[in-house]
C-alpha cells in the first residue's frame, strides 16, 4: 500500500522515499500513514487467518511489501497465561508476551526487519544506530543478513555483556563512546546527516511500523479480543507508541471496539516521562545522569516523548516508574514462578503492574498483558550481582547429600 510520512505536530507530509527522520518544517517526529480506505477489513481478516504468526504476516499494514523480505523469523512470540503469578498478586487474567523469543532476543527484531528492508529499498549501503544494547544487537544481525555494513554507537561500559557480544559477533563496527545513550543518539544523528548512512533508531518511523505488529498478535492470540490493560517498559518510548498504533489500526478497521489502556513503566533513575506526568509539566525535562541496573532503559532524554504523551492521553493510561529493587524482584518472580527469564528492563512492565494494582485505578477482574521486552540471557552480570551463587561441593555423596536436605 502507498504510504506517506506525516509530522505529528504540524501535519506536513513527505513522500515515503526521501531519507528523513524529522519534519523539515518544525523539526518534530514523523509517522507513517496509510490510506485505510483501500483495505477490505473482512477479506484481510480472513487472509490473515491463513498465515502463521510472524511480522510479515501483516504485510498489508506494513509500509513496504518486498517479494522476499530480509527476515530472521521475527514475531510470533508466545503469549503466556500466567495463572500462578496472577493469583499471587490477586488478579484473574494476566498474560505475558515474551519478546525475548525473537531471533536476537528482543522486540527490536520486529522493527528491524522492516527497517532493514526499507534501507535496501532506498539503496542504502550502511546502517547505524545508538543503543543501550538491544538495538545494536538487532541491527547488526539484520545488516549482516542483508549484506549491509553497520556502525553502532554504545555508551562505553554501560551495555550488558550478551548484547555487546551479539553486536561484535554479527560484525558491526562497535564504537563505545565516552558518554551516555543520549549523547550517543545525538552523535549518530549527526553522523547520518553528514554521511550516506541509514539511521535505525526509533525516530525512524518505518522501524516502528514493524513493532506495532505486537498489538495484532495479542489480538489474535486472545482469540480476536484485546486486554483491558497493556504494560510496556519504556526507554525512548518508541515501542509503547508503536504498540498503541497497532491497537488504533485494529479499531480503525473495525476489528475491535475498545482499545486497551496503555501503561508505560520507566526505571526510577531514568524516568523523565513518568516525572513529567506526575508533576503535570508541559514539556520534558531530561534526566542528565540517568542511572538504573535496567541498562536497556537507562535513557534520560527519550526522543519519542511526545508520541508517548499522546498514547497516555488517548488510551487514558499513564507512565509510571519503579525502583531497581522492584525490577529485580519482578525479574525473579517471572523466572521462579512462570519460568520466564527476562532481562531487568523486560521485567519493568510486571514491576509496574504490581505497583499499580495496589491503587484503586484498576480492578482485579480486568485483563492485563505485560510485554516482556528482552531475554534474560542478555545480561548475565545482573545474575551474579543479585542472585545466589552456585555452591562449591566436594565430589562425594556425603557433601552432596548434605546439600540436598535444603533445596
Ligand atoms: N526494553 C528493552 C529490553 C529495551 O532494549 C528497550 C530499549 C526498551 C525496553 C525500551 O523501548 O526505547 O522503545 O521505549 N532499548 C533501546 C536499545 C533503547 O538501544 O536497545 P523504547
CSV table of C-alpha atoms and ligand atoms in Angstrom, one decimal:
chain,number,residue,atom,x,y,z
A,1,UNK,CA,0.0,0.0,0.0
A,2,UNK,CA,1.2,3.5,-0.7
A,3,UNK,CA,2.2,5.4,2.4
A,4,UNK,CA,3.2,8.9,3.3
A,5,UNK,CA,5.1,10.4,6.2
A,6,UNK,CA,3.3,12.9,8.3
A,7,UNK,CA,4.6,15.2,11.0
A,8,UNK,CA,2.9,14.5,14.4
A,9,UNK,CA,2.9,18.2,15.2
A,10,UNK,CA,2.3,20.3,12.1
A,11,UNK,CA,0.8,17.6,9.8
A,12,UNK,CA,3.2,18.4,7.0
A,13,UNK,CA,3.5,15.4,4.7
A,14,UNK,CA,6.6,13.9,3.0
A,15,UNK,CA,6.9,11.2,0.4
A,16,UNK,CA,7.9,7.8,1.6
A,17,UNK,CA,11.1,7.6,-0.5
A,18,UNK,CA,13.0,10.5,0.9
A,19,UNK,CA,15.5,9.9,3.6
A,20,UNK,CA,14.4,12.0,6.6
A,21,UNK,CA,13.6,11.3,10.2
A,22,UNK,CA,12.2,14.6,11.3
A,23,UNK,CA,9.8,17.2,9.8
A,24,UNK,CA,11.8,19.8,7.8
A,25,UNK,CA,9.2,22.4,8.7
A,26,UNK,CA,9.0,22.2,12.5
A,27,UNK,CA,11.6,19.5,13.4
A,28,UNK,CA,9.1,17.2,15.1
A,29,UNK,CA,8.7,13.4,14.7
A,30,UNK,CA,7.2,11.7,11.7
A,31,UNK,CA,4.6,8.9,11.5
A,32,UNK,CA,3.9,6.6,8.6
A,33,UNK,CA,0.3,6.9,7.4
A,34,UNK,CA,-1.8,4.7,5.2
A,35,UNK,CA,-5.0,5.0,3.2
A,36,UNK,CA,-7.1,2.7,5.2
A,37,UNK,CA,-10.0,3.1,2.8
A,38,UNK,CA,-8.0,0.9,0.4
A,39,UNK,CA,-8.4,-2.1,2.8
A,40,UNK,CA,-11.3,-4.5,2.8
A,41,UNK,CA,-11.2,-5.5,6.6
A,42,UNK,CA,-13.2,-8.7,6.2
A,43,UNK,CA,-11.1,-10.0,3.4
A,44,UNK,CA,-8.0,-9.0,5.3
A,45,UNK,CA,-9.0,-10.8,8.5
A,46,UNK,CA,-9.7,-14.0,6.5
A,47,UNK,CA,-6.4,-13.7,4.7
A,48,UNK,CA,-4.5,-13.2,8.0
A,49,UNK,CA,-6.2,-16.3,9.4
A,50,UNK,CA,-4.5,-18.4,6.7
A,51,UNK,CA,-1.0,-17.2,7.6
A,52,UNK,CA,1.3,-18.2,10.5
A,53,UNK,CA,2.1,-15.7,13.3
A,54,UNK,CA,5.1,-13.6,12.1
A,55,UNK,CA,5.7,-9.9,11.4
A,56,UNK,CA,5.4,-10.2,7.6
A,57,UNK,CA,2.0,-11.9,8.1
A,58,UNK,CA,0.7,-8.4,8.4
A,59,UNK,CA,2.3,-7.0,5.2
A,60,UNK,CA,-0.8,-5.2,4.1
A,61,UNK,CA,-0.3,-2.9,7.1
A,62,UNK,CA,3.4,-2.6,6.7
A,63,UNK,CA,4.9,0.3,4.7
A,64,UNK,CA,6.6,-2.0,2.1
A,65,UNK,CA,5.9,-5.4,0.6
A,66,UNK,CA,9.2,-6.9,-0.6
A,67,UNK,CA,8.7,-10.1,-2.5
A,68,UNK,CA,11.5,-11.8,-0.5
A,69,UNK,CA,11.9,-9.7,2.6
A,70,UNK,CA,15.1,-10.0,4.6
A,71,UNK,CA,13.9,-11.8,7.7
A,72,UNK,CA,15.3,-13.9,10.6
A,73,UNK,CA,11.8,-15.2,11.5
A,74,UNK,CA,10.8,-12.4,13.9
A,75,UNK,CA,7.4,-12.1,15.6
A,76,UNK,CA,5.0,-14.9,16.6
A,77,UNK,CA,6.2,-14.8,20.2
A,78,UNK,CA,4.3,-16.7,22.9
A,79,UNK,CA,1.6,-15.0,24.9
A,80,UNK,CA,1.9,-16.9,28.2
A,81,UNK,CA,-1.0,-17.3,30.5
A,82,UNK,CA,0.5,-16.5,33.9
A,83,UNK,CA,-2.0,-18.2,36.3
A,84,UNK,CA,0.3,-18.6,39.2
A,85,UNK,CA,1.7,-15.1,39.2
A,86,UNK,CA,-1.8,-13.8,38.6
A,87,UNK,CA,-3.3,-15.4,41.7
A,88,UNK,CA,-0.2,-14.4,43.7
A,89,UNK,CA,-1.0,-10.8,43.1
A,90,UNK,CA,-4.7,-11.1,43.3
A,91,UNK,CA,-5.6,-10.8,39.6
A,92,UNK,CA,-7.8,-13.0,37.4
A,93,UNK,CA,-6.4,-12.6,33.9
A,94,UNK,CA,-2.7,-12.0,33.4
A,95,UNK,CA,-0.7,-12.8,30.3
A,96,UNK,CA,2.9,-12.1,29.4
A,97,UNK,CA,4.1,-11.5,25.8
A,98,UNK,CA,7.6,-12.9,25.8
A,99,UNK,CA,9.5,-10.8,23.2
A,100,UNK,CA,12.8,-12.4,24.3
A,101,UNK,CA,11.8,-15.2,21.9
A,102,UNK,CA,12.6,-13.1,18.9
A,103,UNK,CA,15.7,-14.0,16.8
A,104,UNK,CA,18.2,-11.7,18.6
A,105,UNK,CA,16.3,-11.9,21.9
A,106,UNK,CA,14.3,-8.7,22.0
A,107,UNK,CA,11.3,-6.9,20.4
A,108,UNK,CA,13.7,-4.8,18.3
A,109,UNK,CA,13.7,-7.5,15.7
A,110,UNK,CA,10.1,-6.8,14.7
A,111,UNK,CA,11.1,-3.2,13.8
A,112,UNK,CA,14.4,-4.1,12.4
A,113,UNK,CA,13.2,-6.5,9.7
A,114,UNK,CA,11.0,-3.7,8.3
A,115,UNK,CA,13.8,-1.1,8.8
A,116,UNK,CA,16.4,-3.1,7.0
A,117,UNK,CA,14.2,-3.8,4.1
A,118,UNK,CA,13.5,-0.1,3.9
A,119,UNK,CA,17.2,0.6,3.9
A,120,UNK,CA,17.6,-1.8,0.9
A,121,UNK,CA,14.7,-0.2,-0.9
A,122,UNK,CA,16.3,3.2,-0.5
A,123,UNK,CA,19.6,1.8,-1.9
A,124,UNK,CA,21.5,2.4,1.4
A,125,UNK,CA,24.7,0.5,2.0
A,126,UNK,CA,25.5,1.3,5.6
A,127,UNK,CA,23.2,1.3,8.7
A,128,UNK,CA,23.7,2.9,12.1
A,129,UNK,CA,22.2,3.3,15.5
A,130,UNK,CA,22.9,4.4,19.0
A,131,UNK,CA,22.0,1.8,21.5
A,132,UNK,CA,21.7,0.7,25.1
A,133,UNK,CA,22.4,-2.8,23.7
A,134,UNK,CA,19.4,-4.5,22.1
A,135,UNK,CA,19.0,-2.2,19.1
A,136,UNK,CA,22.7,-2.7,18.3
A,137,UNK,CA,22.4,-6.5,18.5
A,138,UNK,CA,19.3,-6.5,16.3
A,139,UNK,CA,20.6,-4.0,13.7
A,140,UNK,CA,23.9,-5.8,13.5
A,141,UNK,CA,22.2,-9.1,12.8
A,142,UNK,CA,19.8,-7.8,10.2
A,143,UNK,CA,22.5,-5.8,8.5
A,144,UNK,CA,24.6,-9.0,8.3
A,145,UNK,CA,21.7,-10.9,6.8
A,146,UNK,CA,21.0,-8.1,4.3
A,147,UNK,CA,24.7,-7.7,3.3
A,148,UNK,CA,24.9,-4.1,4.6
A,149,UNK,CA,27.6,-2.6,6.7
A,150,UNK,CA,26.7,-1.5,10.2
A,151,UNK,CA,28.0,1.0,12.7
A,152,UNK,CA,26.7,1.1,16.3
A,153,UNK,CA,27.4,3.7,19.0
A,154,UNK,CA,27.1,2.5,22.5
A,155,UNK,CA,27.7,4.1,25.9
A,156,UNK,CA,31.1,2.8,26.9
A,157,UNK,CA,30.9,0.3,29.8
A,158,UNK,CA,27.2,0.6,30.1
A,159,UNK,CA,25.7,-2.2,28.0
A,160,UNK,CA,25.0,-5.7,29.0
A,161,UNK,CA,27.6,-8.3,28.1
A,162,UNK,CA,25.3,-10.5,26.0
A,163,UNK,CA,24.2,-7.6,23.8
A,164,UNK,CA,27.7,-6.4,23.2
A,165,UNK,CA,28.8,-9.9,22.3
A,166,UNK,CA,26.0,-10.1,19.7
A,167,UNK,CA,26.9,-6.8,18.1
A,168,UNK,CA,30.5,-7.9,17.8
A,169,UNK,CA,29.7,-11.4,16.6
A,170,UNK,CA,27.3,-10.1,13.9
A,171,UNK,CA,30.2,-8.0,12.5
A,172,UNK,CA,29.1,-4.4,13.3
A,173,UNK,CA,31.7,-1.7,13.8
A,174,UNK,CA,31.1,-1.1,17.5
A,175,UNK,CA,32.0,2.4,18.8
A,176,UNK,CA,31.9,2.8,22.5
A,177,UNK,CA,31.6,6.5,23.2
A,178,UNK,CA,32.6,8.2,26.3
A,179,UNK,CA,29.1,9.4,27.2
A,180,UNK,CA,25.6,8.0,27.9
A,181,UNK,CA,23.0,6.7,25.5
A,182,UNK,CA,21.5,10.2,25.0
A,183,UNK,CA,24.9,11.5,23.9
A,184,UNK,CA,25.3,8.6,21.5
A,185,UNK,CA,21.9,9.3,20.0
A,186,UNK,CA,22.8,12.9,19.3
A,187,UNK,CA,26.1,11.8,17.7
A,188,UNK,CA,24.6,9.1,15.5
A,189,UNK,CA,22.0,11.6,14.1
A,190,UNK,CA,24.8,13.9,13.2
A,191,UNK,CA,26.7,11.1,11.5
A,192,UNK,CA,23.7,10.1,9.5
A,193,UNK,CA,23.1,13.7,8.4
A,194,UNK,CA,26.7,14.0,7.2
A,195,UNK,CA,27.3,10.6,5.6
A,196,UNK,CA,25.1,8.3,3.5
A,197,UNK,CA,24.2,6.1,6.4
A,198,UNK,CA,20.7,4.9,7.3
A,199,UNK,CA,19.6,5.6,10.8
A,200,UNK,CA,17.6,2.9,12.5
A,201,UNK,CA,16.8,4.2,15.9
A,202,UNK,CA,13.2,4.5,16.9
A,203,UNK,CA,13.0,8.0,15.4
A,204,UNK,CA,12.9,6.1,12.2
A,205,UNK,CA,9.1,5.8,11.7
A,206,UNK,CA,9.5,2.8,9.3
A,207,UNK,CA,11.1,0.7,12.1
A,208,UNK,CA,8.2,1.4,14.4
A,209,UNK,CA,5.8,0.0,11.9
A,210,UNK,CA,7.3,-3.4,12.5
A,211,UNK,CA,6.9,-3.1,16.2
A,212,UNK,CA,3.2,-2.3,16.0
A,213,UNK,CA,2.6,-6.0,14.9
A,214,UNK,CA,2.8,-7.0,18.6
A,215,UNK,CA,-0.7,-5.5,19.0
A,216,UNK,CA,-2.1,-7.5,16.1
A,217,UNK,CA,-0.6,-10.7,17.6
A,218,UNK,CA,-2.0,-10.1,21.0
A,219,UNK,CA,-5.4,-9.5,19.4
A,220,UNK,CA,-5.2,-12.8,17.5
A,221,UNK,CA,-3.7,-14.7,20.4
A,222,UNK,CA,-6.5,-13.6,22.7
A,223,UNK,CA,-9.0,-15.1,20.3
A,224,UNK,CA,-9.8,-11.8,18.5
A,225,UNK,CA,-10.2,-9.7,21.6
A,226,UNK,CA,-7.9,-7.3,23.4
A,227,UNK,CA,-6.9,-7.0,27.0
A,228,UNK,CA,-8.1,-4.1,29.2
A,229,UNK,CA,-4.5,-3.0,30.1
A,230,UNK,CA,-1.1,-3.4,28.4
A,231,UNK,CA,2.0,-2.7,30.4
A,232,UNK,CA,5.2,-1.8,28.5
A,233,UNK,CA,8.7,-1.0,29.7
A,234,UNK,CA,9.7,2.5,28.4
A,235,UNK,CA,13.0,4.0,27.5
A,236,UNK,CA,12.9,6.1,24.3
A,237,UNK,CA,9.1,5.4,24.2
A,238,UNK,CA,9.1,4.1,20.6
A,239,UNK,CA,7.7,0.7,21.5
A,240,UNK,CA,4.8,1.9,23.5
A,241,UNK,CA,3.8,4.3,20.7
A,242,UNK,CA,4.2,1.6,18.1
A,243,UNK,CA,2.0,-0.9,20.0
A,244,UNK,CA,-0.6,1.7,20.6
A,245,UNK,CA,-0.7,2.5,16.9
A,246,UNK,CA,-1.3,-1.2,16.2
A,247,UNK,CA,-4.4,-1.2,18.5
A,248,UNK,CA,-5.6,2.0,16.9
A,249,UNK,CA,-5.4,0.5,13.5
A,250,UNK,CA,-7.4,-2.6,14.7
A,251,UNK,CA,-10.1,-0.2,15.8
A,252,UNK,CA,-10.0,1.8,12.5
A,253,UNK,CA,-10.5,-1.4,10.6
A,254,UNK,CA,-13.5,-2.3,12.8
A,255,UNK,CA,-11.8,-5.4,14.3
A,256,UNK,CA,-12.2,-4.1,17.9
A,257,UNK,CA,-14.5,-1.6,19.6
A,258,UNK,CA,-12.4,-0.6,22.5
A,259,UNK,CA,-8.7,-0.1,22.8
A,260,UNK,CA,-6.6,-1.1,25.8
A,261,UNK,CA,-5.3,1.3,28.4
A,262,UNK,CA,-1.5,1.6,27.9
A,263,UNK,CA,0.8,1.8,30.9
A,264,UNK,CA,4.4,2.6,30.4
A,265,UNK,CA,7.0,1.8,33.0
A,266,UNK,CA,10.3,3.5,33.4
A,267,UNK,CA,13.1,2.8,35.9
A,268,UNK,CA,13.1,5.4,38.6
A,269,UNK,CA,16.6,6.7,37.9
A,270,UNK,CA,15.7,7.2,34.3
A,271,UNK,CA,12.1,8.4,34.5
A,272,UNK,CA,11.7,11.8,32.8
A,273,UNK,CA,8.3,11.0,31.2
A,274,UNK,CA,6.9,9.5,34.4
A,275,UNK,CA,8.1,12.6,36.3
A,276,UNK,CA,6.6,14.9,33.8
A,277,UNK,CA,3.2,13.2,34.1
A,278,UNK,CA,3.4,13.1,37.9
A,279,UNK,CA,4.3,16.8,38.1
A,280,UNK,CA,1.8,17.8,35.4
A,281,UNK,CA,4.5,19.5,33.3
A,282,UNK,CA,4.1,20.8,29.8
A,283,UNK,CA,7.4,19.6,28.4
A,284,UNK,CA,10.1,17.1,29.1
A,285,UNK,CA,12.9,17.8,31.5
A,286,UNK,CA,15.7,15.4,30.6
A,287,UNK,CA,17.5,13.4,33.4
A,288,UNK,CA,21.1,14.5,32.8
A,289,UNK,CA,22.6,11.5,34.5
A,290,UNK,CA,20.2,8.6,34.2
A,291,UNK,CA,21.0,5.6,36.3
A,292,UNK,CA,19.5,2.1,36.6
A,293,UNK,CA,20.5,-1.5,36.6
A,294,UNK,CA,18.0,-2.0,33.8
A,295,UNK,CA,20.6,-0.7,31.4
A,296,UNK,CA,18.3,-1.1,28.3
A,297,UNK,CA,16.1,1.7,29.6
A,298,UNK,CA,18.9,3.9,31.0
A,299,UNK,CA,17.7,6.9,29.0
A,300,UNK,CA,17.4,10.5,30.2
A,301,UNK,CA,16.1,12.2,27.2
A,302,UNK,CA,13.6,10.0,25.4
A,303,UNK,CA,13.2,11.1,21.8
A,304,UNK,CA,9.6,9.8,21.4
A,305,UNK,CA,8.2,11.5,24.5
A,306,UNK,CA,5.6,13.5,22.5
A,307,UNK,CA,4.3,10.3,20.9
A,308,UNK,CA,4.2,8.7,24.4
A,309,UNK,CA,2.2,11.5,25.8
A,310,UNK,CA,-0.3,11.1,23.0
A,311,UNK,CA,-0.6,7.4,23.9
A,312,UNK,CA,-1.2,8.2,27.5
A,313,UNK,CA,-3.9,10.8,26.7
A,314,UNK,CA,-5.7,8.8,24.1
A,315,UNK,CA,-5.6,5.5,25.9
A,316,UNK,CA,-6.3,7.1,29.3
A,317,UNK,CA,-3.2,5.3,30.6
A,318,UNK,CA,-0.1,6.6,32.3
A,319,UNK,CA,3.6,6.2,32.6
A,320,UNK,CA,4.9,5.3,36.0
A,321,UNK,CA,8.3,4.4,37.5
A,322,UNK,CA,9.6,1.6,39.6
A,323,UNK,CA,12.8,1.2,41.6
A,324,UNK,CA,15.6,-1.1,40.6
A,325,UNK,CA,14.8,-3.3,43.6
A,326,UNK,CA,11.2,-3.6,42.3
A,327,UNK,CA,12.5,-4.5,38.9
A,328,UNK,CA,14.8,-7.2,40.2
A,329,UNK,CA,12.1,-8.7,42.4
A,330,UNK,CA,9.8,-8.8,39.3
A,331,UNK,CA,12.5,-10.5,37.3
A,332,UNK,CA,12.9,-13.1,40.0
A,333,UNK,CA,9.2,-13.8,40.2
A,334,UNK,CA,8.8,-14.1,36.5
A,335,UNK,CA,11.6,-16.6,36.4
A,336,UNK,CA,10.9,-18.6,39.5
A,337,UNK,CA,7.1,-18.7,39.2
A,338,UNK,CA,6.4,-18.7,35.5
A,339,UNK,CA,9.7,-20.0,34.0
A,340,UNK,CA,10.2,-16.8,32.1
A,341,UNK,CA,13.8,-15.4,32.2
A,342,UNK,CA,13.8,-11.8,31.1
A,343,UNK,CA,16.4,-9.1,31.4
A,344,UNK,CA,15.8,-6.4,34.0
A,345,UNK,CA,14.2,-3.8,31.6
A,346,UNK,CA,12.0,-6.6,30.3
A,347,UNK,CA,10.6,-7.1,33.9
A,348,UNK,CA,9.8,-3.4,34.4
A,349,UNK,CA,6.3,-4.0,33.0
A,350,UNK,CA,5.5,-6.6,35.5
A,351,UNK,CA,7.1,-4.5,38.3
A,352,UNK,CA,4.9,-1.6,37.2
A,353,UNK,CA,1.8,-3.7,37.2
A,354,UNK,CA,2.5,-5.0,40.8
A,355,UNK,CA,2.9,-1.4,41.9
A,356,UNK,CA,-0.3,0.0,40.2
A,357,UNK,CA,-2.7,-2.7,41.2
A,358,UNK,CA,-2.2,-1.5,44.7
A,359,UNK,CA,-4.0,1.7,43.6
A,360,UNK,CA,-7.7,1.9,43.0
A,361,UNK,CA,-7.2,2.7,39.3
A,362,UNK,CA,-7.5,-0.9,38.4
A,363,UNK,CA,-9.9,-3.7,39.2
A,364,UNK,CA,-8.7,-7.2,39.8
A,365,UNK,CA,-11.3,-8.6,37.3
A,366,UNK,CA,-9.7,-6.7,34.4
A,367,UNK,CA,-7.3,-8.4,32.0
A,368,UNK,CA,-3.7,-7.5,31.8
A,369,UNK,CA,-0.9,-8.1,29.4
A,370,UNK,CA,2.7,-7.4,30.4
A,371,UNK,CA,5.2,-7.0,27.5
A,372,UNK,CA,8.5,-8.7,28.5
A,373,UNK,CA,10.8,-6.9,26.1
A,374,UNK,CA,14.1,-8.8,26.3
A,375,UNK,CA,15.7,-12.1,27.1
A,376,UNK,CA,17.4,-12.7,30.4
A,377,UNK,CA,20.5,-14.3,28.8
A,378,UNK,CA,21.4,-10.8,27.6
A,379,UNK,CA,22.6,-9.7,31.0
A,380,UNK,CA,24.4,-12.3,33.0
A,381,UNK,CA,26.1,-9.8,35.2
A,382,UNK,CA,22.8,-8.9,36.9
A,383,UNK,CA,22.5,-12.5,38.0
A,384,UNK,CA,25.9,-12.5,39.6
A,385,UNK,CA,25.0,-9.2,41.3
A,386,UNK,CA,21.6,-10.1,42.7
A,387,UNK,CA,21.1,-13.9,42.8
A,388,UNK,CA,22.5,-16.8,44.8
A,389,UNK,CA,25.9,-18.0,43.7
A,390,UNK,CA,26.5,-21.7,42.9
A,391,UNK,CA,27.6,-23.7,45.9
A,392,UNK,CA,31.0,-25.4,45.6
A,393,UNK,CA,30.8,-29.0,46.9
A,394,UNK,CA,33.2,-31.9,47.2
A,395,UNK,CA,32.8,-34.7,44.7
A,396,UNK,CA,31.3,-37.2,47.1
A,397,UNK,CA,27.9,-38.3,48.3
A,398,UNK,CA,28.3,-37.1,51.8
A,399,UNK,CA,28.8,-33.5,50.7
A,400,UNK,CA,26.1,-33.7,48.1
A,401,UNK,CA,23.6,-35.4,50.4
A,402,UNK,CA,24.1,-32.6,53.0
A,403,UNK,CA,23.1,-30.0,50.4
A,404,UNK,CA,20.0,-31.9,49.3
A,405,UNK,CA,18.4,-31.6,52.8
A,406,UNK,CA,17.7,-28.0,52.0
A,407,UNK,CA,16.7,-27.3,48.4
B,1,LIG,N1,13.1,-3.0,27.0
B,1,LIG,C1,14.2,-3.4,26.4
B,1,LIG,C2,14.7,-4.7,26.7
B,1,LIG,C3,14.9,-2.5,25.6
B,1,LIG,O1,16.1,-2.8,25.0
B,1,LIG,C4,14.4,-1.2,25.3
B,1,LIG,C5,15.1,-0.2,24.5
B,1,LIG,C6,13.2,-0.9,25.9
B,1,LIG,C7,12.5,-1.8,26.7
B,1,LIG,C8,12.5,0.5,25.8
B,1,LIG,O2,12.0,0.6,24.5
B,1,LIG,O3,13.0,2.7,23.8
B,1,LIG,O4,11.1,1.9,22.6
B,1,LIG,O5,10.8,2.7,24.9
B,1,LIG,N2,16.2,-0.3,24.1
B,1,LIG,C9,16.9,0.6,23.2
B,1,LIG,C10,18.2,0.0,22.7
B,1,LIG,C11,17.0,2.0,23.6
B,1,LIG,O6,19.1,0.7,22.3
B,1,LIG,O7,18.3,-1.2,22.6
B,1,LIG,P1,11.7,2.1,23.9
